[in-house]
Structures are given as C-alpha cells and as structure tokens.
mmCIF file of C-alpha atoms and ligand atoms in Angstrom:
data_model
loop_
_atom_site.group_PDB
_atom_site.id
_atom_site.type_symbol
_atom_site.label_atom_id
_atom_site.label_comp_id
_atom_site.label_asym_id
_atom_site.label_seq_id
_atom_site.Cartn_x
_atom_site.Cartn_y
_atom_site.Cartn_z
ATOM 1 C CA UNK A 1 18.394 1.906 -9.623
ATOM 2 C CA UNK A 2 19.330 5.299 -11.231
ATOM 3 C CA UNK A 3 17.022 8.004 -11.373
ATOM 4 C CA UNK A 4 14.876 8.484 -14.349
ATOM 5 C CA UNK A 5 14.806 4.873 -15.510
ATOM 6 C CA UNK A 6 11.590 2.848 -15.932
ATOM 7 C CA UNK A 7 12.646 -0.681 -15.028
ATOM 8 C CA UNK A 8 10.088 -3.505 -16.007
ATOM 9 C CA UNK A 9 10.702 -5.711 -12.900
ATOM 10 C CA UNK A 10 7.914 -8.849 -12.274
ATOM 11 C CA UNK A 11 9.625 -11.320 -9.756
ATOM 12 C CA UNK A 12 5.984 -13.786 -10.965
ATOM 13 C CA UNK A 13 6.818 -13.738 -14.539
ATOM 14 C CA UNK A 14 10.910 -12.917 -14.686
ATOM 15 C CA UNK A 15 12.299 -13.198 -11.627
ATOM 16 C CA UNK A 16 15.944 -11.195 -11.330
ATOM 17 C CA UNK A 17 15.940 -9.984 -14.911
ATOM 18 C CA UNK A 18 14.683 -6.723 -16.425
ATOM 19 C CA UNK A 19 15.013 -4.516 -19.247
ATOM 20 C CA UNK A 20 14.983 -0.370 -18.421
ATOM 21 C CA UNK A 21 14.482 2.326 -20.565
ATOM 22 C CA UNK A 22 15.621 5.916 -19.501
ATOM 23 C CA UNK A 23 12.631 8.236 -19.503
ATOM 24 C CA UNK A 24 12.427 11.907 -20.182
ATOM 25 C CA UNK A 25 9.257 12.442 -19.484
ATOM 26 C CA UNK A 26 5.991 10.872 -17.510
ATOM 27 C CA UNK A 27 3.122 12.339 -20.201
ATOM 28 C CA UNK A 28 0.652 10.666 -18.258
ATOM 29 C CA UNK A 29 -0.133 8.475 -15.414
ATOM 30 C CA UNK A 30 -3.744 7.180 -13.866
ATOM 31 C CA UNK A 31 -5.491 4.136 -11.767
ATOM 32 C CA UNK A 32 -8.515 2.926 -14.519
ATOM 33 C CA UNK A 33 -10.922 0.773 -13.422
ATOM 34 C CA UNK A 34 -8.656 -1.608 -14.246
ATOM 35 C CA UNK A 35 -4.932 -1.057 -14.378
ATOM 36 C CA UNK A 36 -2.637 1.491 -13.584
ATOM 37 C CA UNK A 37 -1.611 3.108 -16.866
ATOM 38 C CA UNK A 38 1.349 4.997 -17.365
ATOM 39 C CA UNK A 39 2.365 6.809 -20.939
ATOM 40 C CA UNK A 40 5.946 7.475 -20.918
ATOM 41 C CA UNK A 41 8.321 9.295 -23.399
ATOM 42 C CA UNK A 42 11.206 7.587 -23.583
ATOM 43 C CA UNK A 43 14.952 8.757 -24.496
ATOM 44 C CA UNK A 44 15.724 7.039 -27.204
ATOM 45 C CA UNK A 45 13.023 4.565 -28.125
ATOM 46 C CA UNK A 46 9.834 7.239 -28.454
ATOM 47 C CA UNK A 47 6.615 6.822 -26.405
ATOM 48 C CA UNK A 48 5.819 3.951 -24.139
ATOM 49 C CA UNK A 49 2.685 2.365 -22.390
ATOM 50 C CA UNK A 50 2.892 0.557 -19.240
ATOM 51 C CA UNK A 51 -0.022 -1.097 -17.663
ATOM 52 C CA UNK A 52 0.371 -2.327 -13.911
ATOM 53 C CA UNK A 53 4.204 -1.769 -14.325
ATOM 54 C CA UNK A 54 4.497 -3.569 -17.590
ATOM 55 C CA UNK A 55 5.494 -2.742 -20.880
ATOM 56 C CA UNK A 56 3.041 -3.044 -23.492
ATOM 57 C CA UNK A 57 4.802 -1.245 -26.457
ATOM 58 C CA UNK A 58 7.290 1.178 -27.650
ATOM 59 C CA UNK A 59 6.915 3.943 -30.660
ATOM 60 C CA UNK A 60 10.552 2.377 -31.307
ATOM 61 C CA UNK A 61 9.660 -1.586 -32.094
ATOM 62 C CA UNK A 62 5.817 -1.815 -32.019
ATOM 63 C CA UNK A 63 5.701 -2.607 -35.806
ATOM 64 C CA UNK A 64 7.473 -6.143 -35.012
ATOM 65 C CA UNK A 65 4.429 -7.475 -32.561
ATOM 66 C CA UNK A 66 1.558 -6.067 -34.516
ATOM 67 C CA UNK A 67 2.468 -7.174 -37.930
ATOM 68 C CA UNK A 68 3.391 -10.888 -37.121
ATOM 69 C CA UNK A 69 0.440 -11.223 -34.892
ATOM 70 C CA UNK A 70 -1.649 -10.013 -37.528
ATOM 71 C CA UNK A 71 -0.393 -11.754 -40.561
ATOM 72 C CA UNK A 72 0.526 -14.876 -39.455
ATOM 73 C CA UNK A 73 -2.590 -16.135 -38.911
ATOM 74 C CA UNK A 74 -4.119 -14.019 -42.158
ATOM 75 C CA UNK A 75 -1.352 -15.405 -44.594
ATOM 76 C CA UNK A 76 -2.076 -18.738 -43.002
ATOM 77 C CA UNK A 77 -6.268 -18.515 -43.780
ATOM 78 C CA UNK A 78 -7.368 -18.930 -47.647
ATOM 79 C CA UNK A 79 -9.958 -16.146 -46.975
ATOM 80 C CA UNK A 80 -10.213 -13.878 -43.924
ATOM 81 C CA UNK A 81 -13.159 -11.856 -44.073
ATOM 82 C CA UNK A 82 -14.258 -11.284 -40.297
ATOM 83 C CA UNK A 83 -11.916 -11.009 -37.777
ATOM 84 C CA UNK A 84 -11.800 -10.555 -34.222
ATOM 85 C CA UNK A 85 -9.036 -9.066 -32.099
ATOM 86 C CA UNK A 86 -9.008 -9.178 -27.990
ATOM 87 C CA UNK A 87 -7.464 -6.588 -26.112
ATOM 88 C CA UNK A 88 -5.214 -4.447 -28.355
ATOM 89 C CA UNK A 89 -6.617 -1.193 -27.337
ATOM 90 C CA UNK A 90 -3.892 0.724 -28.640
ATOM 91 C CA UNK A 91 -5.094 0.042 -32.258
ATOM 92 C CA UNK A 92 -2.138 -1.664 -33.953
ATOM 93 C CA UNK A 93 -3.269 -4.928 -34.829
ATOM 94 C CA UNK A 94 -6.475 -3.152 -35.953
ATOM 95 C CA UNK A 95 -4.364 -1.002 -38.044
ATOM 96 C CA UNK A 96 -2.438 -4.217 -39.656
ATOM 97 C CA UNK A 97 -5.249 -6.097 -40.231
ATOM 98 C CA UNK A 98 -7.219 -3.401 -41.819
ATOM 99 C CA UNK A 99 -4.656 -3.237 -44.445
ATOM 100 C CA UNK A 100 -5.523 -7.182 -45.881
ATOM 101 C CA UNK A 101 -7.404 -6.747 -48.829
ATOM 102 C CA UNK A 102 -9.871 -9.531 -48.117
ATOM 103 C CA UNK A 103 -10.460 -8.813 -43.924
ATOM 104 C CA UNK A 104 -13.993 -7.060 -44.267
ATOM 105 C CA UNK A 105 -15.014 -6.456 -40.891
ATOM 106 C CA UNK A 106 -12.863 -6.182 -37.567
ATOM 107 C CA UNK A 107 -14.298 -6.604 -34.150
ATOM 108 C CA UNK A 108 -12.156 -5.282 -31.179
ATOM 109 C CA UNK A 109 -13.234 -5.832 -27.924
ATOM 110 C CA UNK A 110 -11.010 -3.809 -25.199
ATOM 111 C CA UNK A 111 -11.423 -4.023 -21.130
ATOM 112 C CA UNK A 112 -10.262 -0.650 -20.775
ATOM 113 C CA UNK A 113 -12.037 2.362 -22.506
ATOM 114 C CA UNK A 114 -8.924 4.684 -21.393
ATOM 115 C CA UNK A 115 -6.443 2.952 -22.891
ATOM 116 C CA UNK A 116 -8.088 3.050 -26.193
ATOM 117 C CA UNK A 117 -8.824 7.435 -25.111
ATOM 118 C CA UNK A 118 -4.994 7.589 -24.158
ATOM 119 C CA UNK A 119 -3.489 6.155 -27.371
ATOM 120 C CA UNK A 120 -5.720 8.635 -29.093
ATOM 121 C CA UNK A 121 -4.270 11.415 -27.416
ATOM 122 C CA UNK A 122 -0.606 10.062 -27.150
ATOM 123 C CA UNK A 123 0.011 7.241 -30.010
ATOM 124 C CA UNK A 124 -2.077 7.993 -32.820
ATOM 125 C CA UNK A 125 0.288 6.333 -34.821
ATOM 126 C CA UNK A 126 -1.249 3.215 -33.321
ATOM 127 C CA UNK A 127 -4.653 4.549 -32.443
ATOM 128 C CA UNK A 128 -5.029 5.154 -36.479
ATOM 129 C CA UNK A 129 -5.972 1.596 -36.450
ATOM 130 C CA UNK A 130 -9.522 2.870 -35.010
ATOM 131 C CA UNK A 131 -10.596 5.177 -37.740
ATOM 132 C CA UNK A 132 -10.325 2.358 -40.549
ATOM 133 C CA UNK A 133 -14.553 1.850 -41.073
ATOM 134 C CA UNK A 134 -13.689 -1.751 -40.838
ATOM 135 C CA UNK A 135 -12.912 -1.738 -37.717
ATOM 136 C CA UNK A 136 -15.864 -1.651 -34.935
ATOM 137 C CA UNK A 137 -14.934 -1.652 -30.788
ATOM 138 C CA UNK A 138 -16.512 -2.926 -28.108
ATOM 139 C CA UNK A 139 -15.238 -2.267 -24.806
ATOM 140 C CA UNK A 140 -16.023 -5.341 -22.340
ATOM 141 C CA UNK A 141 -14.087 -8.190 -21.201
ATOM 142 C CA UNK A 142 -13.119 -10.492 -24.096
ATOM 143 C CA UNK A 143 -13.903 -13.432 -22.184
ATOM 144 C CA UNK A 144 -17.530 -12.610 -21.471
ATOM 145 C CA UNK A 145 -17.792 -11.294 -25.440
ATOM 146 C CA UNK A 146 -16.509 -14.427 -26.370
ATOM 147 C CA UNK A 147 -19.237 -16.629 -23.998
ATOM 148 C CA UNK A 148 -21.994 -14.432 -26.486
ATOM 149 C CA UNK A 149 -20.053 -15.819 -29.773
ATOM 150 C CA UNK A 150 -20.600 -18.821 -32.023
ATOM 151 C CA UNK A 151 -19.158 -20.103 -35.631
ATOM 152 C CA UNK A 152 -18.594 -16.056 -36.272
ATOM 153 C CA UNK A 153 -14.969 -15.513 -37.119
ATOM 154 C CA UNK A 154 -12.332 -16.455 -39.851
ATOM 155 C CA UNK A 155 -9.730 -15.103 -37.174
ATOM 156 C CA UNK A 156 -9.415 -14.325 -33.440
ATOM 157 C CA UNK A 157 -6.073 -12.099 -32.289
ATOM 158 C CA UNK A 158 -5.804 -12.410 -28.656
ATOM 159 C CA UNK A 159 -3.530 -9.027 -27.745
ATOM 160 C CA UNK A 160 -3.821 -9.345 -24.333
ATOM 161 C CA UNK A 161 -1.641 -7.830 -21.709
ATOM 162 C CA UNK A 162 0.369 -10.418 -19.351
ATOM 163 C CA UNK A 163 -1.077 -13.361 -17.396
ATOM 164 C CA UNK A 164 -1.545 -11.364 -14.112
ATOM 165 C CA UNK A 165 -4.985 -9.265 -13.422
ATOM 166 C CA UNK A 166 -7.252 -8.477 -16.110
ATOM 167 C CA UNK A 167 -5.990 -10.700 -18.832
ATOM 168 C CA UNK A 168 -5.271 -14.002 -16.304
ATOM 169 C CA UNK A 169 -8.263 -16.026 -17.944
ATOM 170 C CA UNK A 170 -7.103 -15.505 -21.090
ATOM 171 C CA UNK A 171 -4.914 -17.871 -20.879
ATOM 172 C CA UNK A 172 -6.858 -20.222 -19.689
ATOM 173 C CA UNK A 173 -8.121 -23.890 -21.270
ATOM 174 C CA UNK A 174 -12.085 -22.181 -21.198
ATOM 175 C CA UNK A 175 -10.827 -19.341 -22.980
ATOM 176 C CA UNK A 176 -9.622 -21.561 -26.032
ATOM 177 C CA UNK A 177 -12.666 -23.629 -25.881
ATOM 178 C CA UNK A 178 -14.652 -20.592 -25.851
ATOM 179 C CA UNK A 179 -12.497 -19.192 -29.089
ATOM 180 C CA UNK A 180 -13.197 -22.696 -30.832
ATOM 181 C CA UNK A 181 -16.927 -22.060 -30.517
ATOM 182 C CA UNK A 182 -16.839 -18.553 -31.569
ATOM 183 C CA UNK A 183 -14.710 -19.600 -34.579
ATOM 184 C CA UNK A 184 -16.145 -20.467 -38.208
ATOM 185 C CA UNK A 185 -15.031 -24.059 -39.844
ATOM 186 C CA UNK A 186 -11.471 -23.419 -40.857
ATOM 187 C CA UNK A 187 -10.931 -20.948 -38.813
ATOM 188 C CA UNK A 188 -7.524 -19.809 -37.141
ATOM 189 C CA UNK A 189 -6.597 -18.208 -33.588
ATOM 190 C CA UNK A 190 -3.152 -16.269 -33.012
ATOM 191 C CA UNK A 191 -2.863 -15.607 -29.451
ATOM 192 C CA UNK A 192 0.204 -13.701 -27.265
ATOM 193 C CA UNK A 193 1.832 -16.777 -25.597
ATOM 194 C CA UNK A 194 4.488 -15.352 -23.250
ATOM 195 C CA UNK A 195 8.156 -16.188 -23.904
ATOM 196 C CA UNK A 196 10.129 -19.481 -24.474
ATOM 197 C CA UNK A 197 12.902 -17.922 -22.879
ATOM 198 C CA UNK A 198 11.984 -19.078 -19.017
ATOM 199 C CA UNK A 199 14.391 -19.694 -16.284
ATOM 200 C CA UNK A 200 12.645 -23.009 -15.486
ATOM 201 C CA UNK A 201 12.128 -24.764 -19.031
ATOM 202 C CA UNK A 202 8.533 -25.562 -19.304
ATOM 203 C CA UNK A 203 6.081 -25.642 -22.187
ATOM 204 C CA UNK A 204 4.101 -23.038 -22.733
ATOM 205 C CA UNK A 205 0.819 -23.444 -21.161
ATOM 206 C CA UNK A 206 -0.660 -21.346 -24.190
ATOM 207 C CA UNK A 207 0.789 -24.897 -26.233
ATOM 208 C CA UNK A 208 -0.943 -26.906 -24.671
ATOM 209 C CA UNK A 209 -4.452 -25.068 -24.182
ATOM 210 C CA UNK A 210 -4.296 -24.736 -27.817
ATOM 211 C CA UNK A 211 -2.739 -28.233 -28.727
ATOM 212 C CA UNK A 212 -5.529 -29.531 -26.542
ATOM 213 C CA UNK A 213 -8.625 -27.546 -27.519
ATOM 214 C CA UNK A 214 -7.608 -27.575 -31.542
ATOM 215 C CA UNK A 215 -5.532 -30.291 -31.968
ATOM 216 C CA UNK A 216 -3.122 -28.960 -34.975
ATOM 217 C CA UNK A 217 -1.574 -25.892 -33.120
ATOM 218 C CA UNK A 218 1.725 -24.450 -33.543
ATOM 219 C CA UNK A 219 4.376 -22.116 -31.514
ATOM 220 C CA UNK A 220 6.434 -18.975 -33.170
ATOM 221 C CA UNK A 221 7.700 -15.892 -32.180
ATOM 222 C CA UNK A 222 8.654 -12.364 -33.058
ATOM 223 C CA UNK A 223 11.761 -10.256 -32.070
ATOM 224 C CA UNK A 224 10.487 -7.489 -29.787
ATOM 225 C CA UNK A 225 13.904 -5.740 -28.462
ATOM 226 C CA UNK A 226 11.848 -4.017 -25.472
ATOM 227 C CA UNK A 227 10.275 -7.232 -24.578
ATOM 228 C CA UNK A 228 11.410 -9.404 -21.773
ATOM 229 C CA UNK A 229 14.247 -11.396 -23.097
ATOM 230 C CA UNK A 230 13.612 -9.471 -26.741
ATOM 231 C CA UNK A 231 11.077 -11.485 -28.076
ATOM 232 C CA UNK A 232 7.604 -12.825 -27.492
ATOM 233 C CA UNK A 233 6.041 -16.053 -28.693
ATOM 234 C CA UNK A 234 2.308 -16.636 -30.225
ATOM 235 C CA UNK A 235 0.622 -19.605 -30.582
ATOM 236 C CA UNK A 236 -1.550 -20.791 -33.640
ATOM 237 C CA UNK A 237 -4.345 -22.961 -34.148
ATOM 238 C CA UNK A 238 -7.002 -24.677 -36.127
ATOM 239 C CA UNK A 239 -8.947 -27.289 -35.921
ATOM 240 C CA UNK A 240 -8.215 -28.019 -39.220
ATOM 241 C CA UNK A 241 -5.186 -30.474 -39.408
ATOM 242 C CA UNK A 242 -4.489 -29.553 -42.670
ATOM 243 C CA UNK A 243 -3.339 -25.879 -42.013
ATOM 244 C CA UNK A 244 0.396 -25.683 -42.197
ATOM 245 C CA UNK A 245 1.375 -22.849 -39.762
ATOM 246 C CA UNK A 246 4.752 -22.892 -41.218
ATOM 247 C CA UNK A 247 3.819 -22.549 -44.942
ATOM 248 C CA UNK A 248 1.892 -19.269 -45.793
ATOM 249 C CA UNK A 249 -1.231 -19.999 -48.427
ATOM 250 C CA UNK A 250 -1.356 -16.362 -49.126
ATOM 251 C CA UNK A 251 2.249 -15.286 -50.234
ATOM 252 C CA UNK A 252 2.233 -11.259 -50.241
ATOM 253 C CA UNK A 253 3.963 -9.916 -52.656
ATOM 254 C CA UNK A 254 6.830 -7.025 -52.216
ATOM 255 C CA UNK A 255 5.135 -4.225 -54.041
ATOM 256 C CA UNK A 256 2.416 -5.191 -51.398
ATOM 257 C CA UNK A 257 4.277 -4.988 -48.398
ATOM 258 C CA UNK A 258 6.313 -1.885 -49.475
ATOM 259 C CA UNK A 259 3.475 -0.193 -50.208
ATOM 260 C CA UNK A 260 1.504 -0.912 -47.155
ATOM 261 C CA UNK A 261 4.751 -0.275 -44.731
ATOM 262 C CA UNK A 262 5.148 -3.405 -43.296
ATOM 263 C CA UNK A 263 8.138 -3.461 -41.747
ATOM 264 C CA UNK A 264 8.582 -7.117 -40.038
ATOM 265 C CA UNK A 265 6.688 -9.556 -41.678
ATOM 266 C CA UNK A 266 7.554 -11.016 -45.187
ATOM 267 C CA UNK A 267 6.661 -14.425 -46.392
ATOM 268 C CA UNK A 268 10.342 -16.076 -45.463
ATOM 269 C CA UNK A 269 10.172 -14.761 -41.846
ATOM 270 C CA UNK A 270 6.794 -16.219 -41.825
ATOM 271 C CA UNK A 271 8.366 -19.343 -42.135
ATOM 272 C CA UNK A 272 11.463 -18.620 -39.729
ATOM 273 C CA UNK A 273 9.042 -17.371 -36.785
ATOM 274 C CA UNK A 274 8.515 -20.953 -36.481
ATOM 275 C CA UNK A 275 11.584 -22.440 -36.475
ATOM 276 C CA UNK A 276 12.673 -22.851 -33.027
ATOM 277 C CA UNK A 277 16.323 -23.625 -31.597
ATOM 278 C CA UNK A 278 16.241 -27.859 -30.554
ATOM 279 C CA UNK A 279 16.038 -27.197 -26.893
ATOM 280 C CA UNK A 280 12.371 -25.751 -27.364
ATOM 281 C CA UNK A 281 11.030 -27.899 -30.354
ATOM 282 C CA UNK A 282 11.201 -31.169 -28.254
ATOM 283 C CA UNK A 283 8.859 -29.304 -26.173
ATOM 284 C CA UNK A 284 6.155 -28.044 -28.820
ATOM 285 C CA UNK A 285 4.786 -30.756 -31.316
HETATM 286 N N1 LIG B 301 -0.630 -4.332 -28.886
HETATM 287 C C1 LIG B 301 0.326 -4.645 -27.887
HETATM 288 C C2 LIG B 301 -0.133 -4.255 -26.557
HETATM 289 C C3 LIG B 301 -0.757 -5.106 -25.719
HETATM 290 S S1 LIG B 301 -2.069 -4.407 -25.012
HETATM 291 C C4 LIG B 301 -3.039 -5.578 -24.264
HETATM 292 C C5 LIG B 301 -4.440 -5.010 -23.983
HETATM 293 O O1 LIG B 301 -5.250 -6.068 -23.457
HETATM 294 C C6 LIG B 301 -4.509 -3.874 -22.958
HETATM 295 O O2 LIG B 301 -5.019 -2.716 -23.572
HETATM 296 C C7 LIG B 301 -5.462 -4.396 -21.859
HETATM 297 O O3 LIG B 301 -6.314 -3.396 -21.317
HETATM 298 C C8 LIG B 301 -6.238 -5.450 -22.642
HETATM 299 N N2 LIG B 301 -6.896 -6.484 -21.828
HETATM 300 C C9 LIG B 301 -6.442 -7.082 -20.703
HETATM 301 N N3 LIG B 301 -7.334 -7.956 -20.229
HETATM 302 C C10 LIG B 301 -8.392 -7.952 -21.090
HETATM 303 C C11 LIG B 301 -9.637 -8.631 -21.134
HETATM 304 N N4 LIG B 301 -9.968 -9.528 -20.196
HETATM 305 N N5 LIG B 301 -10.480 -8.355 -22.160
HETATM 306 C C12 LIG B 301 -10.153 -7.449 -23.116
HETATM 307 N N6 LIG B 301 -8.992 -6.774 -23.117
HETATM 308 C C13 LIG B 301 -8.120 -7.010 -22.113
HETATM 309 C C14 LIG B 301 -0.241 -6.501 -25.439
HETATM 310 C C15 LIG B 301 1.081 -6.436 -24.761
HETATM 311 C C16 LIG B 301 1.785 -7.738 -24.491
HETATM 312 C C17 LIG B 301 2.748 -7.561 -23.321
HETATM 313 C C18 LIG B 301 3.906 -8.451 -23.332
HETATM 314 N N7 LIG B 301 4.745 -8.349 -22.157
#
C-alpha cells in the first residue's frame, strides 16, 4: 500500500475490500482502556476517528449517519421526550437529537471517557452535541446501564462501534431484550446494523434480534461514502405493530430543516431509507 494512506482493512467483517483515505496528518494516536484511538486529518475529506483500525466518522460525511439515526426513529414516535443514545461519544447524534423540539432530556452513555475528551479537542463540530443542557453523559458500558433501566425511554440510539471488542454484545439477542425493558409503551429503538452489502448474503443478525425481541421491526439505511461499501444499515423497532417505519408521523417541515442544518434527512428520504433493492427485501419482513 502507498505511503500515507489509512486503509480500513477487517478480513472478520470485509474480507478483500477496503476503502483508504490519504492522510496528511496523524493529530493524535493512543491505547484507552479500551481501544486504540487514532484522530487523523485527512486530505480531502477533513478529520477522521479510527478506533481499533476502524473508521468511525469523517468531518466530510458525518452529517449523513447522525441525522438518519436520529430522526428516523424521532419522526417515527408521536412524542419523544426522553431519549437515550449508546455509544456515540463523539456527540453527533446528541447534537441531532437535541435539535427536536419535543426530546427533553438525552441520556448518553459512552465506554470510553477519551473519546468523548478527544472529540472535544479535535471535532467540536461534533462534540457541540455535549454542551446542549439536554443532554447528560454517563460513561459506562451501555449494556450494564441498560441491565439498571426499566419502562424509561421514548427512544434508544444504539451508536455503537463495529461488532468486534467493546461493542460485540451489542448486538446481541440480550441486548434487545434488555432495550425492550428499558423502553416506555410505544417506544422505538434505532440501532447501527452493519451493512446489507455482504459477500455471503445473509440477514442481518441485528433483523432478527429485533424482529424477534419486538416483533414489528424494520431495516433501512443511509449513504455513508467513507463507510464500507458507502452505506450503513439501522434497524427499527417497536413493540407496537402499529408503527409504520416507512411512514413518518411527524413530517418536518423545510423552514425546519433549513433552519436547523440538516443536511440528509427530509421526510421523502425517510421513506426511501427503507426501500431496499429485491435481492435484500426477501430477506427482511
Ligand atoms: N457516531 C458515529 C460513530 C460511532 S462511535 C461508536 C462509539 O461506541 C465509540 O465511541 C465507542 O467507544 C462506543 N462503544 C463501543 N462499545 C460500547 C459499549 N459497550 N458501551 C458504550 N459505548 C460503546 C459509530 C461508528 C459506526 C462504525 C461503522 N463502521
């Protein structure tokens, strides 16, 4: 590989296939507790942050990821008033959220205290999320927080990092049950489900946690051009059947969304993040 490239190679989760970004800088580079963090400054796509060799976010596209996981599941709620997001220590889903007029109180609990110190320092554009008064932190594992929660939450984000180390058992069939318990009656979870673009076509096992814990559950996804194969899916649930992923309840308006600088999400592509190509709806309903 050619010198001055980060390359964002995982032979577990995309064997043979990367996507590099040429770097101009390494800004900063430590072993947490937890993770090997890296903040990079990129050529041409701003600042980057790579845990344990993978991407978590450019300056460049971050806007995409945060939005939709944010306001998918808030359009899709009558009345959001406490939320909680897991992981997301860089701030940006706190900052989206923060901006919903009814969303009174945020909870974000974060593994890793220096991630949250690092995107201070280096992407405050992000970390501005943690100055809203909204928005309280907790740093501890999400899944022991959410053991400690019941029938608290309009919303749960999970923003975790990748299914390998620290975020593994979020994935997990406890983890949903536990996010069902923690939830209030009607409540909604949005959590990162990987990618449907896999070289071995197999459901997401997000899907079926979710389809299997809530029983009305749905799959969409947002284009993330830095992302492994450019996009990233989420997965949506209730265990109310009579939420309709696909149909927002709460249809923001434009003078909203232009003044509030959301970039990605509008009420049509709402609607579109759920539409999948055939080959991967025969494998989510
Ligand atoms: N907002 C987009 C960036 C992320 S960050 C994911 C965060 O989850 C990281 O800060 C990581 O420290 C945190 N995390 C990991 N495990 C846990 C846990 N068990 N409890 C709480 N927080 C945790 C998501 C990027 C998606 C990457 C796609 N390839």
């Amino acid at each position: 590989l050619k010198e001055g490239w980060f390359s964002e190679i995982c032979d577990h989760l995309w064997d043979g296939v990367c996507i590099s970004l040429k770097v101009d800088k390494v800004l900063h580079a430590e072993h947490s507790k937890y993770q090997e963090i890296m903040v990079l400054q990129t050529k041409c796509h701003g600042r980057a942050l790579v845990l344990d060799g993978l991407l978590q976010l450019t300056e460049f596209d971050e806007f995409t990821y945060q939005e939709m996981m944010a306001f998918l599941p808030l359009c899709s709620h009558p009345n959001p008033k406490n939320v909680l997001i897991v992981g997301g220590g860089d701030g940006g889903i706190a900052r989206e959220m923060a901006k919903y007029p009814t969303v009174e109180s945020i909870h974000l609990v974060e593994i890793d205290d220096r991630v949250v110190e690092l995107c201070k320092k280096y992407i405050p554009s992000m970390a501005v999320g943690f100055d809203n008064p909204k928005v309280q932190l907790f740093v501890e594992d999400g899944f022991k927080f959410m053991q400690q929660r019941q029938n608290q939450y309009d919303i749960i984000i999970t923003d975790s990092s990748d299914p390998v180390g620290p975020a593994e058992k979020l994935f997990q069939e406890t983890y949903f049950k536990l996010m069902k318990t923690a939830l209030k009656a009607g409540g909604i979870i949005c959590a990162q489900a990987s990618f449907i673009w896999q070289k071995d076509v197999t459901p997401l096992g997000s899907y079926n946690n979710a389809k299997k814990v809530f029983g009305n559950a749905a799959v969409g996804y947002v284009v993330v051009p830095n992302y492994p194969t450019g996009q990233i899916s989420m997965v949506l649930a209730s265990t109310d059947p009579n939420i309709d992923f696909k149909k927002p309840c709460n249809i923001l308006s434009e003078e909203f969304l232009e003044s509030n600088n959301i970039q990605y999400y509008s009420p049509e592509i709402h609607s579109a993040a759920f539409v999948l190509p055939r080959k991967f709806k025969k494998l989510y309903n």
